[in-house]
Each structure stands twice: as C-alpha cells, then as structure tokens.
XYZ file of C-alpha atoms in Angstrom:
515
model
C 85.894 120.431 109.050
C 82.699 121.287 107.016
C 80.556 124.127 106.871
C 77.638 122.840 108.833
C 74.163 124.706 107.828
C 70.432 124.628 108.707
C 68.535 126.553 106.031
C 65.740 128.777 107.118
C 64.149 130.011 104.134
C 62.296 133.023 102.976
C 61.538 135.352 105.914
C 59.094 138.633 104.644
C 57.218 141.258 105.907
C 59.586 142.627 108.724
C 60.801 145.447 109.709
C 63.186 147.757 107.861
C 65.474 150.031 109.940
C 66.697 151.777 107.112
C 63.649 152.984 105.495
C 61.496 152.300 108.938
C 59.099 150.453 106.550
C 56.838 148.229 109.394
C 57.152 145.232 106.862
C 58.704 145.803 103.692
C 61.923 143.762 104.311
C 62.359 140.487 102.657
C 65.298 137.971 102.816
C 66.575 134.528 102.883
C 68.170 132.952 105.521
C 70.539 130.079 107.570
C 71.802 129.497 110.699
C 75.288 128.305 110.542
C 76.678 125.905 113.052
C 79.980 126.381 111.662
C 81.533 127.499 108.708
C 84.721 127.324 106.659
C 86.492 130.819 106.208
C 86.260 129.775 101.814
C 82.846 128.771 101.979
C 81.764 132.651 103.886
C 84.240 133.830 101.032
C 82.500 132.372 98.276
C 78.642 132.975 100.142
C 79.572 136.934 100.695
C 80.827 137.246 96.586
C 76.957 135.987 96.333
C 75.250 138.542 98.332
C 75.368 136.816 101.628
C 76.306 138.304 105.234
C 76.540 137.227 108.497
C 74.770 138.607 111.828
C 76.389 136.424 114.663
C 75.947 133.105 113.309
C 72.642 134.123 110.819
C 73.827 134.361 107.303
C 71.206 135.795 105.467
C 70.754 136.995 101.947
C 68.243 140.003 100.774
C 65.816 139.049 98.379
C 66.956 141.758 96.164
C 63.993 142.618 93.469
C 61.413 142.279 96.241
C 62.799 143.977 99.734
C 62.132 147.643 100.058
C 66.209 148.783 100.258
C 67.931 146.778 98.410
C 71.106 146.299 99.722
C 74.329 145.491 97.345
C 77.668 143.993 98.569
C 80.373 146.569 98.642
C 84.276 146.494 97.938
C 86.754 148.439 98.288
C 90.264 148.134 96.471
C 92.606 148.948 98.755
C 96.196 148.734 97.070
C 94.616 151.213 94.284
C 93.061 153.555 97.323
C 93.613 157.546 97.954
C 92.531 158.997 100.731
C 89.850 161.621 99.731
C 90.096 165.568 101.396
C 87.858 164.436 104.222
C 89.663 161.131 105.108
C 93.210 163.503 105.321
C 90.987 165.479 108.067
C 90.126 163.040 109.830
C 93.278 161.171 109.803
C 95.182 164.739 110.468
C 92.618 165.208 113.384
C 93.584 162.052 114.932
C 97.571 162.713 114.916
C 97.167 166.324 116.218
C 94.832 165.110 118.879
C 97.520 162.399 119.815
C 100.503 164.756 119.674
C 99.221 168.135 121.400
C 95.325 167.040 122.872
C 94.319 169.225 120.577
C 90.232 168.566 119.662
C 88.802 169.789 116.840
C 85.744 172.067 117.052
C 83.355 170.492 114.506
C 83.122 166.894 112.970
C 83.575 166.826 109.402
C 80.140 166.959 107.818
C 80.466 165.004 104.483
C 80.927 162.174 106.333
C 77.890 160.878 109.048
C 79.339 159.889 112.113
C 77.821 156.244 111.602
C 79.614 153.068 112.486
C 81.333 152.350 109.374
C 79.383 148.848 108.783
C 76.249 149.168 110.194
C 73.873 146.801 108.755
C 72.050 144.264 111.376
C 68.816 146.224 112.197
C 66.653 145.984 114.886
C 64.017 143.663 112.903
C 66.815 141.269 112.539
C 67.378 140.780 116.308
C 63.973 138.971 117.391
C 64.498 136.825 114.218
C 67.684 135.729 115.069
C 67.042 135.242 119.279
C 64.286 132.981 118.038
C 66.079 130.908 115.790
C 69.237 130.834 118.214
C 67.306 128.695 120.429
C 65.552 126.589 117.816
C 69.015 125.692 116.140
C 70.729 124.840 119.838
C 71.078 121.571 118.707
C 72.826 119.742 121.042
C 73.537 116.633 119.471
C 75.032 117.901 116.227
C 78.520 117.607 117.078
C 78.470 114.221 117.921
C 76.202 113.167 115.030
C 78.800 114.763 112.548
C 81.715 113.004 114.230
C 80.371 110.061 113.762
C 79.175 110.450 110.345
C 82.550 111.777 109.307
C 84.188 108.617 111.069
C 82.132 106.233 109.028
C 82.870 107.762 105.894
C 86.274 107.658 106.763
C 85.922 104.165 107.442
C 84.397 103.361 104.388
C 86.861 104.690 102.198
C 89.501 102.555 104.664
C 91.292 105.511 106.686
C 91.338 105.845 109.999
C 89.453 108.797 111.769
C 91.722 112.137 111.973
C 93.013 111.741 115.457
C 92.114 115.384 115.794
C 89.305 115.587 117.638
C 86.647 118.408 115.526
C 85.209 121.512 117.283
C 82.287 121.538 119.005
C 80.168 122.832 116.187
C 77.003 124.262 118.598
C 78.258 125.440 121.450
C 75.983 126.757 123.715
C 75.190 130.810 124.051
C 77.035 131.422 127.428
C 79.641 133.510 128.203
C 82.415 130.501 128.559
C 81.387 129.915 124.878
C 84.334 128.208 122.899
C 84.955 129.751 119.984
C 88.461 129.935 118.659
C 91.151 127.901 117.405
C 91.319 125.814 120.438
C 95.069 126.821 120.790
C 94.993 130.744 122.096
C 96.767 132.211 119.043
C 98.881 135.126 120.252
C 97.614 138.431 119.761
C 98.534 140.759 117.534
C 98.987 144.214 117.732
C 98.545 145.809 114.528
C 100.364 148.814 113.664
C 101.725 148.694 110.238
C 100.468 149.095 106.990
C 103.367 148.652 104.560
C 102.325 150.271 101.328
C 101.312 147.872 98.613
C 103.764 147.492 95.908
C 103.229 147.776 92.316
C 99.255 147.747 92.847
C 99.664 151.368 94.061
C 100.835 152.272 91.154
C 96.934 152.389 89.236
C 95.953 155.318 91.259
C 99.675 157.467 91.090
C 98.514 161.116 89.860
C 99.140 162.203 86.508
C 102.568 163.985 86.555
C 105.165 162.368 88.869
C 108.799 162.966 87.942
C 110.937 159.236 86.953
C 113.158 160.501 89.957
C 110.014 160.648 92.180
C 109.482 157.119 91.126
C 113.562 156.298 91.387
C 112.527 156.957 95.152
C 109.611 155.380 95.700
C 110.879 151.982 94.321
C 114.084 152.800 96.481
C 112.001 152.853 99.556
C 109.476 150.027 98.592
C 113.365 147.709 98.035
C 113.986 148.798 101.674
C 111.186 148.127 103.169
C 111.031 144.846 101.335
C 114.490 143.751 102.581
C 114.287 144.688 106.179
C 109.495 144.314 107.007
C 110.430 142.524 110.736
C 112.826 144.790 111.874
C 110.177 147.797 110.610
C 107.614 145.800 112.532
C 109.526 145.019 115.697
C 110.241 148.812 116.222
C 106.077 149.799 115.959
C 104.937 147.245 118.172
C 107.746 148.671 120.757
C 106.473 151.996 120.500
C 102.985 153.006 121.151
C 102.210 154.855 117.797
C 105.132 153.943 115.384
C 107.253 156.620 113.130
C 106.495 157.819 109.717
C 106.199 154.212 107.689
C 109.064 155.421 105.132
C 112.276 157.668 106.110
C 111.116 161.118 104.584
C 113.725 162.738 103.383
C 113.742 166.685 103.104
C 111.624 166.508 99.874
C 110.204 169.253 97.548
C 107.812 168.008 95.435
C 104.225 167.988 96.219
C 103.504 164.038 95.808
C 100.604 163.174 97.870
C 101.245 161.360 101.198
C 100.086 157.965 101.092
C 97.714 156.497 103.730
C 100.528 154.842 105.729
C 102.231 158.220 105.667
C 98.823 159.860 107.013
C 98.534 157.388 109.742
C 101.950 156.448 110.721
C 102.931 160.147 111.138
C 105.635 160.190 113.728
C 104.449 162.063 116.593
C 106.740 163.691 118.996
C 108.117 162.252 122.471
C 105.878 164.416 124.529
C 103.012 163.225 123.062
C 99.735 163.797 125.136
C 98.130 160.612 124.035
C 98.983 157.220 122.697
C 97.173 155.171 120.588
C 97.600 151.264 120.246
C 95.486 149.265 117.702
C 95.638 145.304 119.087
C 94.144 142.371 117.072
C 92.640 139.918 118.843
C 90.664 136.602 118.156
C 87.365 136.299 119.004
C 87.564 133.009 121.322
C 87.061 133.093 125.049
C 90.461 130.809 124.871
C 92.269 133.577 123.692
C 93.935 135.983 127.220
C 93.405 138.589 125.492
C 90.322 138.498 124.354
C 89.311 137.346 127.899
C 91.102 139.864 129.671
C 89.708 142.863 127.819
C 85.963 141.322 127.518
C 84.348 143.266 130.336
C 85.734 146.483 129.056
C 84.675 145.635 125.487
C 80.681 144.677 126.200
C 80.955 148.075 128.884
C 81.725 150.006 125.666
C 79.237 148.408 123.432
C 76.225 149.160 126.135
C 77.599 152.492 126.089
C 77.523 153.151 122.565
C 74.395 151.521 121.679
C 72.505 153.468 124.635
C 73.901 156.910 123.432
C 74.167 156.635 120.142
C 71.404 154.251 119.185
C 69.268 154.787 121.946
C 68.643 151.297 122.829
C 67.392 150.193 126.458
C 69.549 148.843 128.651
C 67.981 145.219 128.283
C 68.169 145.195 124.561
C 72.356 145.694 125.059
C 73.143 142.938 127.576
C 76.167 140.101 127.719
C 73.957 137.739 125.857
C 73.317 140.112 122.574
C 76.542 141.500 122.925
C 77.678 137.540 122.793
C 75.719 136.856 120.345
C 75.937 139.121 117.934
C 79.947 140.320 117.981
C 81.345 137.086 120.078
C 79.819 134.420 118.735
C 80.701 133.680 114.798
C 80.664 130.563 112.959
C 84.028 130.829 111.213
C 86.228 128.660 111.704
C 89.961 129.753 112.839
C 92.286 128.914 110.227
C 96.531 128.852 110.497
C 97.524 128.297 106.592
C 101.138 128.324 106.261
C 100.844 131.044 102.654
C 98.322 133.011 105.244
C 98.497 136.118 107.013
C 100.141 135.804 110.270
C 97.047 136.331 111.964
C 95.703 133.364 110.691
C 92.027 133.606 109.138
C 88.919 133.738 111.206
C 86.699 136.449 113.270
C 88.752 139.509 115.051
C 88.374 142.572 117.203
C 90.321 145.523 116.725
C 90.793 147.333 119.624
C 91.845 151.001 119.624
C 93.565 151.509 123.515
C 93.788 155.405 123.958
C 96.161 155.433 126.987
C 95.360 151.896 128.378
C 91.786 152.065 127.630
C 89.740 150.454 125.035
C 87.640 153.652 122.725
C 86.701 151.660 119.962
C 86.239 148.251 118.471
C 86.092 146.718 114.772
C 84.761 143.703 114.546
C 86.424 142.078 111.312
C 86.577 138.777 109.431
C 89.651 138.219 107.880
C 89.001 135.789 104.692
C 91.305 134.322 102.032
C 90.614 137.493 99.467
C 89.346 140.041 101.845
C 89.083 141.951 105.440
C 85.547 141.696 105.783
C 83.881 144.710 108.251
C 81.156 143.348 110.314
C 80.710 145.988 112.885
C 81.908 149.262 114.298
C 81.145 150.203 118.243
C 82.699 153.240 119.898
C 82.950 155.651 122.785
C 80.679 158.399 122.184
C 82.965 161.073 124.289
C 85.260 160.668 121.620
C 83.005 161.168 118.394
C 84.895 164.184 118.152
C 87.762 162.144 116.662
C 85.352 160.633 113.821
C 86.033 157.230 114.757
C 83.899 155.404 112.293
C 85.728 157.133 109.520
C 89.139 156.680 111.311
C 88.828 152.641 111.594
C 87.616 152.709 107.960
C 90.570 153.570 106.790
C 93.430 151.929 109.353
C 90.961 148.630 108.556
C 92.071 149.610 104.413
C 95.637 150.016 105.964
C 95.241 146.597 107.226
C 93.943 145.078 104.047
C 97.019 146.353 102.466
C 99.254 145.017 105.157
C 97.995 141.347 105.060
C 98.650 141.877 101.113
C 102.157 141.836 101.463
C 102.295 138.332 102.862
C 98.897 137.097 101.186
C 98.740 138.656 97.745
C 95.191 137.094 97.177
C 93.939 138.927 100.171
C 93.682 141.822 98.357
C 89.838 143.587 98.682
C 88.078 145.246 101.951
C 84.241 144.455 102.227
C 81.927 147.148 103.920
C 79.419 145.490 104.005
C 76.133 146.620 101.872
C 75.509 149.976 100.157
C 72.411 150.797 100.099
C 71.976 153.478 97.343
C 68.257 154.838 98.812
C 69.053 155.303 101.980
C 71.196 158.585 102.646
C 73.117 157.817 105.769
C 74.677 154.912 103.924
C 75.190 156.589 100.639
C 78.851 157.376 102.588
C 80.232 154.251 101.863
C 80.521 154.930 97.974
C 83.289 157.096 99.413
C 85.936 154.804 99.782
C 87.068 154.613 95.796
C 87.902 152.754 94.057
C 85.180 150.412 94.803
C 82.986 147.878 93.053
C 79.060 146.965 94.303
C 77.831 143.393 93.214
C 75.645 142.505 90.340
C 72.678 141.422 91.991
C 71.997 138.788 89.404
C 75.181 137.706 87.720
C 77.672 138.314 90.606
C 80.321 139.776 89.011
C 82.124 143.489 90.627
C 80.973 146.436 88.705
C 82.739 149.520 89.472
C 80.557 152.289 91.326
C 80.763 154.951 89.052
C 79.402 152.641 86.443
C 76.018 151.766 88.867
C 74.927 155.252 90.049
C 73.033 156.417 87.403
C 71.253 153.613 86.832
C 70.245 153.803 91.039
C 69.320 157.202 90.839
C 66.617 155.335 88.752
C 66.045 152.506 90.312
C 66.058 151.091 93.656
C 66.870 147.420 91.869
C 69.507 147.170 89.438
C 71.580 144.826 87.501
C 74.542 146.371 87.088
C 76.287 143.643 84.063
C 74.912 145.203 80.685
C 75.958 141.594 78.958
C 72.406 140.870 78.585
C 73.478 137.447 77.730
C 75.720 137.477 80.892
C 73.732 134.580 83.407
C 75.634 133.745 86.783
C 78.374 131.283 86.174
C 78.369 130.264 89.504
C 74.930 128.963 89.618
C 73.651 125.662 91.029
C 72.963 123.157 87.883
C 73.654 119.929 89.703
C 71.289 120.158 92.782
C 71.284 116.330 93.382
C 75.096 116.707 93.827
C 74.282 119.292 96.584
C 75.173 117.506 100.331
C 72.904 116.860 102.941
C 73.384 115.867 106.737
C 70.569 113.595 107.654
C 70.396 111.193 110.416
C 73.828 111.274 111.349
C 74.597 110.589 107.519
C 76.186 112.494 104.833
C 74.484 111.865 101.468
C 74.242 113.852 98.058
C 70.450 115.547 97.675
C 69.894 112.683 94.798
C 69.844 110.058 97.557
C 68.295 111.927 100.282
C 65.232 113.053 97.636
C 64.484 109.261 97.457
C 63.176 108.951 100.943
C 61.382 112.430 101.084
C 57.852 112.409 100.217
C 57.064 116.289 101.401
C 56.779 118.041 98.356
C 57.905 121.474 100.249
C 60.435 119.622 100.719
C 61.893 119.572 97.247
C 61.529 123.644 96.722
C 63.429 124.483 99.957
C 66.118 122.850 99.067
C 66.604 123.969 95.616
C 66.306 127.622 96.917
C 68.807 127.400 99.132
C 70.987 125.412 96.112
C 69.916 128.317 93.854
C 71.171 130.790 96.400
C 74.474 129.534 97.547
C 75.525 128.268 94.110
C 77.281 124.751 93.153
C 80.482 125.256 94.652
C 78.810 125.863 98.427
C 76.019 123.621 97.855
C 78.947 120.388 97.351
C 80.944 121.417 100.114
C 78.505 122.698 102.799
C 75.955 120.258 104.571
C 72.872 121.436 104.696
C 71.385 120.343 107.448
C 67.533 118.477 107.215
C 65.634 116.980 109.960
C-alpha cells in the first residue's frame, strides 16, 4: 500500500512551548492518511516527525528553537555515571523496596521524548476533522485497481486498509491480524559493533572471554529468551564468572542484573501493537489512558478536558504507519508500539515507539508520577537503547535509536546530548554529524549547518518535481500531468514545497493528495 498524504503547508506564528514565545514557531506540515514504515524512515532522516498522524517539519532558519533530529548509536553506547544510578536504583528498588532519597539531578525528570507542545494540539484537532475524508479509501482502491488493470493484472485479492478511519475508540489500526505480543526482556549485546567504544586497556584474555560468551549466546539466543520471558525480571544476560578485572559492565549487565528469589518487586516490560485488534493492547487500554490523565494532570498540569480518550487516541493510538511482517525483520514486525513497564501486575509507565527499518524511533514517554523516584524517563531511555540493540541481532540495518529533536537553546532538553555517541542532523544537507562536532558552533547560534563541505548540497533533494505523484480524482498521475489541468498559480508553489521538503525518493512513492 502507498503512503497516502494531504499536504498542509507553512503554518507560522504559533505558539512555542519551549521558549513560551506567543508566536515565534514556524513549520511545515501534512496529515498522513497512511504511511509506509520506509517512507517515515526516509521523511524523519529529513527533519520530519510525527504527532498522531501530523507529520510536520520545523522551518529551521526561521522558527524561534530550532529543533534538530537526534540519534543515538546504540551498539557503540556506554552508559554514563548517572545512567549506572539510575539503572542501579531500579534493581535495588526491585530486589529489597529500597527507594532512593533524591533523584539524580544531572538528569531532568522529563519524559525522555517530549516534543508535541501545546500549540501543536489545536492545530492538529482542527485539521483531524478537515482531513476525515471519508471517501479516500475507496477512491484509492479503485484507482489502484485500474492501474492494475491497465498494466493487465488482476487486483491483489487482498483487500487494502482502511486508510481514514474514523477517530473513535473502535479505531482500526493494526495489522488486521492481532500479532502476538511481545514481551521484551532481552537485550543481547551487539557483537563486533561494541567493540568502537571498549576502553583503552583490556587484556587479549578479557577479550578471549568476551568473544567466548558472545559464541554462546550466538549458538543458543531462544533458549536465553525462553528462560526471561518465564521469569519476571530475567538473570544476568551473560554467566559471570568470579572475575577480577575491573571491565565495565555493559548495559545488558546493568539491566539484566539477576535479582534474588525474594524479590519485593517484579518488573515486566511487554511490547504491544498499537491496534485496537490486538488483546493486548485492548485489554490493557483503560489502564494505559488512566495513566496518561494521570501523568499529564500532575506532571504537566493539564485540565482534565485537555487529557481525555479522544487526545489520548489521537495522539499515542492513532498513527499512520503501516504494520509491516518482513521475513529479514525483527520479530516484532515494523510499525507503532507501546512499551509497557507492569510493576507487580500494574502498568507504571509507557513508551510509545516506532520501530522502522534502521531505527527504534521514541515518540513519547508517559508515567506514574508516585514513582518519579525511580527516574523513569531516564530508565526507558536506556532499556529502549537495549532494545535497539536487541532487534540488531536479527536486523543488522536496524541499527540507530531516534530521540526525537534536540533542541540546543532550550535547557531542559539539552539532556538528550547525553546519550553518546550520538549524531544531530544537518539542517540543510541531511547528513549525521556527530554532537561533539555541533556544540560550539550552537553555543553561537541558534541555526546551524553542521556539514563544513561548503560545496556539500543535499543529495537527496527533489530535481524531478513533475515525476512527483499525485492522487486526484480517484486517479494516480505524475505532477507533469496533473500541472496541465491546474490553472491556480498557488497551486504550483505548494506543491513544489512539499517536493522540496520530502525529497525525490518520497515525492515518487508517496501520493500527495490534491483536491
């Protein structure tokens, strides 16, 4: 099926809730009806990010924080002092109930990827029921079936998803087969890509071991698996044997501690799919929207109708991915996901992730405030790098964890630079500059382009726009036919915006939508 998008343009002047600016935030934007999990790939290594089913894109140069895409490399990752805390925090809480008397301050207790603002949510409600376009689905069927025709092959028996679906809480959104759910407790350690990050000095019969344990976990990853998911937090990830030196513990060895059988507390991480066909995700919906009122009332201080079933739907239920099943894919399949963290049969925390063909993408981060104490937007940071490294082992593309934007002038986001190594996003040639190399030149300035090629331009860019598709009157066409029957001259310099934007690639394979 193909992306299916309705381009909205140039939205300025609105509010900034990261500066608090009244109208200093500028961006482009689409609503999309649905969208392949490559096409979001290739849109967010451009800049773009999705809020629900609003992809938008800042207008860099212009908006008062800029905000720059932000990686982090997981298989080359070390756990800095602070994470070890937090993650040592966690297990001691688990084992004994112990709870630590003060949060660590280097890190803000902030959901981890925290970047749809309040000036985004009018915005969006408005256009949800402007783009409720009933008649799309059918429209696109039958264009696709006449293509299909033309070229003399009979229509895919499989019927395609309803692509606008409407905002209820029955809303459709999955794979149309419940996928089974996952529960996620592994993180097997990355292989040879670990390697760029080993400290300095390590004895050859340090490394003898290592590779010794990476061979065993190799040969026997199911049988590892099968014993978590039986336990409720699973053993130490490697067999430690009595050993001397001082090599650092990995981050599988800091999560996967193995806790003792008297454990006060047990923690369970579950994947599940975002689609009200999935049991799981039906099952433990009331309990997930009761937790999101309650952290957005405590912790952002939101009234109780700005946090009902219909944001809450909107904004972490509803997504326009598509769920993919690839055979070379991760189990899971790609597609939209909450992680749920149960603390003793009871849902404390939920990451909502999109799992792409190159990276776990973070989209938001909603907790229970009783249990800040435990540093939870920190914690899921790092078992969502755990995760990243996990799906490596079966998918070695998928490889990078997203975070969302980093938005160097605005301190409580600052924290995300934390997570090294990590790269941000040239703003102008898209290519992945690492961070160290970009912070003095944003202690200067709030724009940057962080390629010094000056020659450098973005490869990527649109240079064919008439090759660019559009869906128009139940008819797929390339822009150099549809341009023949326009006669609006706005016409013309929408369109080659949103071709600019979303770059050649996109602009072949999505269908931009024009009325």
């Amino acid at each position: 099926m193909a992306s299916v998008v309705e381009y909205k343009g140039l939205k300025a002047g609105y509010h900034c809730g990261y500066c608090d600016s009244e109208e200093g935030k500028v961006s482009c934007g689409m609503w999309a009806h649905s969208m392949t999990v490559q096409d979001y790939q290739d849109l967010i290594d451009r800049g773009w990010r999705r809020s629900g089913k609003y992809v938008y894109k800042p207008v860099m140069n212009q908006t008062c924080c800029p905000q720059y895409t932000i990686r982090c490399r997981p298989l080359q990752f070390q756990p800095s002092k602070s994470h070890k805390k937090v993650l040592k925090k966690m297990l001691k809480f688990l084992a004994k109930g112990e709870i630590s008397k003060g949060n660590c301050e280097d890190e803000p207790m902030e959901p981890t990827m925290e970047d749809t603002v309040a000036g985004d949510f009018a915005l969006i409600n408005k256009l949800d029921i402007q783009c409720d376009l009933k008649t799309l689905s059918d429209d696109l069927k039958e264009s696709f079936e006449s293509e299909e025709k033309k070229k003399g092959k009979s229509p895919k028996k499989e019927e395609p998803k309803e692509l606008i679906q409407s905002q209820h809480i029955e809303e459709k959104l999955g794979s149309g087969e419940p996928s089974h759910p996952l529960k996620v407790h592994t993180a097997p350690k990355p292989g040879k890509g670990a390697d760029l990050s080993k400290p300095p000095c390590r004895k050859a019969k340090e490394i003898r071991k290592e590779r010794k344990r990476l061979k065993l976990m190799q040969q026997n990853p199911a049988g590892e698996l099968e014993g978590f998911q039986a336990q409720g937090e699973p053993p130490s990830l490697f067999p430690r044997k009595a050993n001397k030196s001082n090599q650092p513990k990995s981050l599988e060895d800091l999560i996967f501690e193995s806790l003792p059988e008297n454990a006060s507390h047990k923690l369970e991480v579950r994947l599940v799919p975002v689609s009200f066909e999935d049991p799981e995700f039906k099952s433990s919906f009331s309990q997930s929207f009761s937790l999101y009122v309650k952290y957005q009332m405590a912790i952002h201080q939101d009234p109780p109708d700005e946090c009902g079933k219909t944001e809450f739907t909107r904004f972490l239920c509803s997504s326009p991915l598509e769920a993919e099943n690839p055979p070379h894919g991760p189990d899971c399949g790609y597609g939209s996901f909450h992680q749920q963290y149960w603390l003793d049969g009871r849902i404390i925390a939920v990451g909502v992730i999109d799992i792409l063909p190159y990276c776990v993408s973070s989209v938001y981060l909603y907790y229970d405030p009783d249990y800040s104490f435990l540093s939870l937007g920190v914690y899921s940071a790092l078992r969502e790098i755990g995760f990243t490294r996990q799906l490596h082992q079966k998918t070695s593309q998928l490889s990078y964890y997203y975070m969302g934007f980093y938005i160097h002038s605005c301190p409580k986001m600052k924290y995300k630079g934390q997570y090294r190594p990590s790269d941000l996003l040239c703003p102008e040639t898209y290519v992945w500059v690492p961070i160290e190399q970009c912070l003095s030149s944003l202690e200067n300035s709030k724009y940057c382009r962080f390629n010094q090629d000056p020659e450098a331009v973005d490869e990527g860019r649109s240079k064919e726009p008439d090759r660019l598709q559009v869906f128009h009157k139940k008819a797929i066409m390339p822009y150099g036919v549809y341009k023949k029957q326009q006669r609006d001259p706005s016409e013309e310099a929408a369109v080659l915006q949103y071709a600019g934007l979303v770059g050649q690639a996109c602009s072949e394979r999505m269908l931009l939508l024009r009325n």
